[in-house]
Amino acid sequence: MDSIQKRRSIRKYEDRQIEKSDIEEIIKAGMLAPSAKNRQPWKYIVYRSGAKEELLDKMEDGLIREERIEASLPLSKNGLPDAFHTLKIMRQAPVLIIILNTNGVSIFEKIGVDERVTEICDSLSIGASVENMLLRATELGIGSLWIANTCFAYKELVEYIGTEQQLVGAVALGYADEFPNARPRKEFENIVEFRE
């Protein structure tokens, strides 16, 4: 419970590198998560230094395309200002981990009901893996941010990465340069229902 209660979404980072061994330990915690049918559908690509900047330049290209040229997610355009802000956070973080669903296909590809159920189960599995990583990072004194705004630059990012696997999102890692208070939570009574 200690790590669960202490974990925060960090959006400001110190200019300080993370040891590779700590990054590996964080990812190993993710590997221990439960997964549907033990498929372990996650793949993590770690970006640092120049490789991270190149990746984020591609993300910026995608955000600009989405905003000014051709919107792939036109009904979500109100989320673009937040995506540009997230890009600044990602540039500041020393480590960025891209998360892929190894069983998933492009978010723009139509799939059947059976495939959708598999995708949902794999997404839940990846979420469990990411939460393990965030909690381990917290234990190591490393700040983290779970990022989904990669969706706006999906095409540019998967092309740059060189994958046909589904891009799920990213995790930024770095030593926190802020200490935010806990965000408000819904009341227990409003979200839980017992039936006996």
mmCIF file of N, CA, C and O in Angstrom, residues 9-13 56 59-60 63 67 79-93 145 147 149 152 178:
data_model
loop_
_atom_site.group_PDB
_atom_site.id
_atom_site.type_symbol
_atom_site.label_atom_id
_atom_site.label_comp_id
_atom_site.label_asym_id
_atom_site.label_seq_id
_atom_site.Cartn_x
_atom_site.Cartn_y
_atom_site.Cartn_z
ATOM 1 N N SER A 9 1.649 11.125 -10.598
ATOM 2 C CA SER A 9 1.960 11.397 -12.004
ATOM 3 C C SER A 9 2.868 12.621 -12.022
ATOM 4 O O SER A 9 2.457 13.717 -11.642
ATOM 5 N N ILE A 10 4.105 12.406 -12.458
ATOM 6 C CA ILE A 10 5.124 13.455 -12.410
ATOM 7 C C ILE A 10 5.258 14.098 -13.791
ATOM 8 O O ILE A 10 5.431 13.421 -14.797
ATOM 9 N N ARG A 11 5.209 15.431 -13.795
ATOM 10 C CA ARG A 11 5.272 16.191 -15.045
ATOM 11 C C ARG A 11 6.451 17.169 -15.094
ATOM 12 O O ARG A 11 6.587 17.910 -16.060
ATOM 13 N N LYS A 12 7.299 17.151 -14.069
ATOM 14 C CA LYS A 12 8.521 17.966 -14.047
ATOM 15 C C LYS A 12 9.651 17.084 -13.527
ATOM 16 O O LYS A 12 9.517 16.447 -12.472
ATOM 17 N N TYR A 13 10.765 17.082 -14.266
ATOM 18 C CA TYR A 13 11.869 16.186 -13.932
ATOM 19 C C TYR A 13 13.185 16.937 -13.782
ATOM 20 O O TYR A 13 13.431 17.932 -14.460
ATOM 21 N N LEU A 56 10.583 11.902 -30.484
ATOM 22 C CA LEU A 56 9.676 12.979 -30.110
ATOM 23 C C LEU A 56 9.533 14.029 -31.214
ATOM 24 O O LEU A 56 8.490 14.676 -31.319
ATOM 25 N N MET A 59 6.842 12.589 -33.129
ATOM 26 C CA MET A 59 5.570 12.816 -32.458
ATOM 27 C C MET A 59 5.091 14.248 -32.694
ATOM 28 O O MET A 59 3.903 14.478 -32.968
ATOM 29 N N GLU A 60 6.005 15.188 -32.628
ATOM 30 C CA GLU A 60 5.630 16.578 -32.883
ATOM 31 C C GLU A 60 5.104 16.755 -34.304
ATOM 32 O O GLU A 60 4.108 17.451 -34.528
ATOM 33 N N LEU A 63 1.576 15.569 -34.278
ATOM 34 C CA LEU A 63 0.659 16.498 -33.617
ATOM 35 C C LEU A 63 0.348 17.691 -34.514
ATOM 36 O O LEU A 63 -0.800 18.139 -34.585
ATOM 37 N N GLU A 67 -3.265 18.692 -36.027
ATOM 38 C CA GLU A 67 -3.845 20.006 -35.746
ATOM 39 C C GLU A 67 -4.123 20.822 -37.009
ATOM 40 O O GLU A 67 -5.161 21.469 -37.120
ATOM 41 N N GLY A 79 -8.364 17.451 -27.280
ATOM 42 C CA GLY A 79 -7.259 16.911 -26.494
ATOM 43 C C GLY A 79 -5.887 17.293 -27.013
ATOM 44 O O GLY A 79 -4.872 17.008 -26.370
ATOM 45 N N LEU A 80 -5.837 17.966 -28.164
ATOM 46 C CA LEU A 80 -4.540 18.314 -28.751
ATOM 47 C C LEU A 80 -3.702 19.275 -27.902
ATOM 48 O O LEU A 80 -2.490 19.071 -27.785
ATOM 49 N N PRO A 81 -4.281 20.324 -27.303
ATOM 50 C CA PRO A 81 -3.433 21.177 -26.450
ATOM 51 C C PRO A 81 -2.746 20.388 -25.338
ATOM 52 O O PRO A 81 -1.572 20.621 -25.043
ATOM 53 N N ASP A 82 -3.461 19.454 -24.739
ATOM 54 C CA ASP A 82 -2.858 18.610 -23.712
ATOM 55 C C ASP A 82 -1.750 17.741 -24.299
ATOM 56 O O ASP A 82 -0.724 17.518 -23.662
ATOM 57 N N ALA A 83 -1.941 17.255 -25.531
ATOM 58 C CA ALA A 83 -0.922 16.424 -26.176
ATOM 59 C C ALA A 83 0.359 17.221 -26.423
ATOM 60 O O ALA A 83 1.468 16.705 -26.228
ATOM 61 N N PHE A 84 0.227 18.479 -26.843
ATOM 62 C CA PHE A 84 1.418 19.326 -27.025
ATOM 63 C C PHE A 84 2.111 19.561 -25.677
ATOM 64 O O PHE A 84 3.344 19.568 -25.606
ATOM 65 N N HIS A 85 1.333 19.735 -24.619
ATOM 66 C CA HIS A 85 1.913 19.898 -23.286
ATOM 67 C C HIS A 85 2.633 18.613 -22.853
ATOM 68 O O HIS A 85 3.741 18.655 -22.307
ATOM 69 N N THR A 86 2.002 17.470 -23.125
ATOM 70 C CA THR A 86 2.617 16.187 -22.785
ATOM 71 C C THR A 86 3.938 16.004 -23.526
ATOM 72 O O THR A 86 4.902 15.477 -22.971
ATOM 73 N N LEU A 87 3.995 16.455 -24.780
ATOM 74 C CA LEU A 87 5.235 16.369 -25.549
ATOM 75 C C LEU A 87 6.367 17.117 -24.845
ATOM 76 O O LEU A 87 7.504 16.622 -24.777
ATOM 77 N N LYS A 88 6.084 18.283 -24.282
ATOM 78 C CA LYS A 88 7.104 19.039 -23.536
ATOM 79 C C LYS A 88 7.583 18.245 -22.325
ATOM 80 O O LYS A 88 8.774 18.227 -22.018
ATOM 81 N N ILE A 89 6.661 17.600 -21.645
ATOM 82 C CA ILE A 89 7.017 16.769 -20.487
ATOM 83 C C ILE A 89 7.908 15.609 -20.930
ATOM 84 O O ILE A 89 8.921 15.307 -20.292
ATOM 85 N N MET A 90 7.541 14.980 -22.037
ATOM 86 C CA MET A 90 8.315 13.846 -22.553
ATOM 87 C C MET A 90 9.723 14.274 -22.941
ATOM 88 O O MET A 90 10.684 13.528 -22.757
ATOM 89 N N ARG A 91 9.864 15.477 -23.461
ATOM 90 C CA ARG A 91 11.205 15.977 -23.825
ATOM 91 C C ARG A 91 12.056 16.192 -22.581
ATOM 92 O O ARG A 91 13.267 16.012 -22.611
ATOM 93 N N GLN A 92 11.424 16.585 -21.474
ATOM 94 C CA GLN A 92 12.162 16.851 -20.247
ATOM 95 C C GLN A 92 12.586 15.564 -19.531
ATOM 96 O O GLN A 92 13.643 15.520 -18.908
ATOM 97 N N ALA A 93 11.770 14.530 -19.616
ATOM 98 C CA ALA A 93 12.082 13.272 -18.928
ATOM 99 C C ALA A 93 13.298 12.604 -19.575
ATOM 100 O O ALA A 93 13.390 12.537 -20.797
ATOM 101 N N LEU A 145 5.240 8.944 -15.460
ATOM 102 C CA LEU A 145 3.999 9.446 -16.039
ATOM 103 C C LEU A 145 3.543 8.480 -17.116
ATOM 104 O O LEU A 145 4.272 8.200 -18.064
ATOM 105 N N ILE A 147 1.411 7.733 -20.279
ATOM 106 C CA ILE A 147 1.039 8.640 -21.362
ATOM 107 C C ILE A 147 0.237 7.911 -22.435
ATOM 108 O O ILE A 147 0.664 6.876 -22.950
ATOM 109 N N ASN A 149 -1.261 10.122 -24.925
ATOM 110 C CA ASN A 149 -1.349 11.126 -25.992
ATOM 111 C C ASN A 149 -0.557 10.772 -27.243
ATOM 112 O O ASN A 149 -0.595 11.513 -28.225
ATOM 113 N N PHE A 152 -2.401 10.630 -30.960
ATOM 114 C CA PHE A 152 -2.553 11.677 -31.964
ATOM 115 C C PHE A 152 -1.486 11.607 -33.054
ATOM 116 O O PHE A 152 -1.688 12.105 -34.155
ATOM 117 N N GLU A 178 9.114 17.899 -8.770
ATOM 118 C CA GLU A 178 7.875 18.404 -8.184
ATOM 119 C C GLU A 178 7.344 17.320 -7.247
ATOM 120 O O GLU A 178 7.711 16.154 -7.374
#
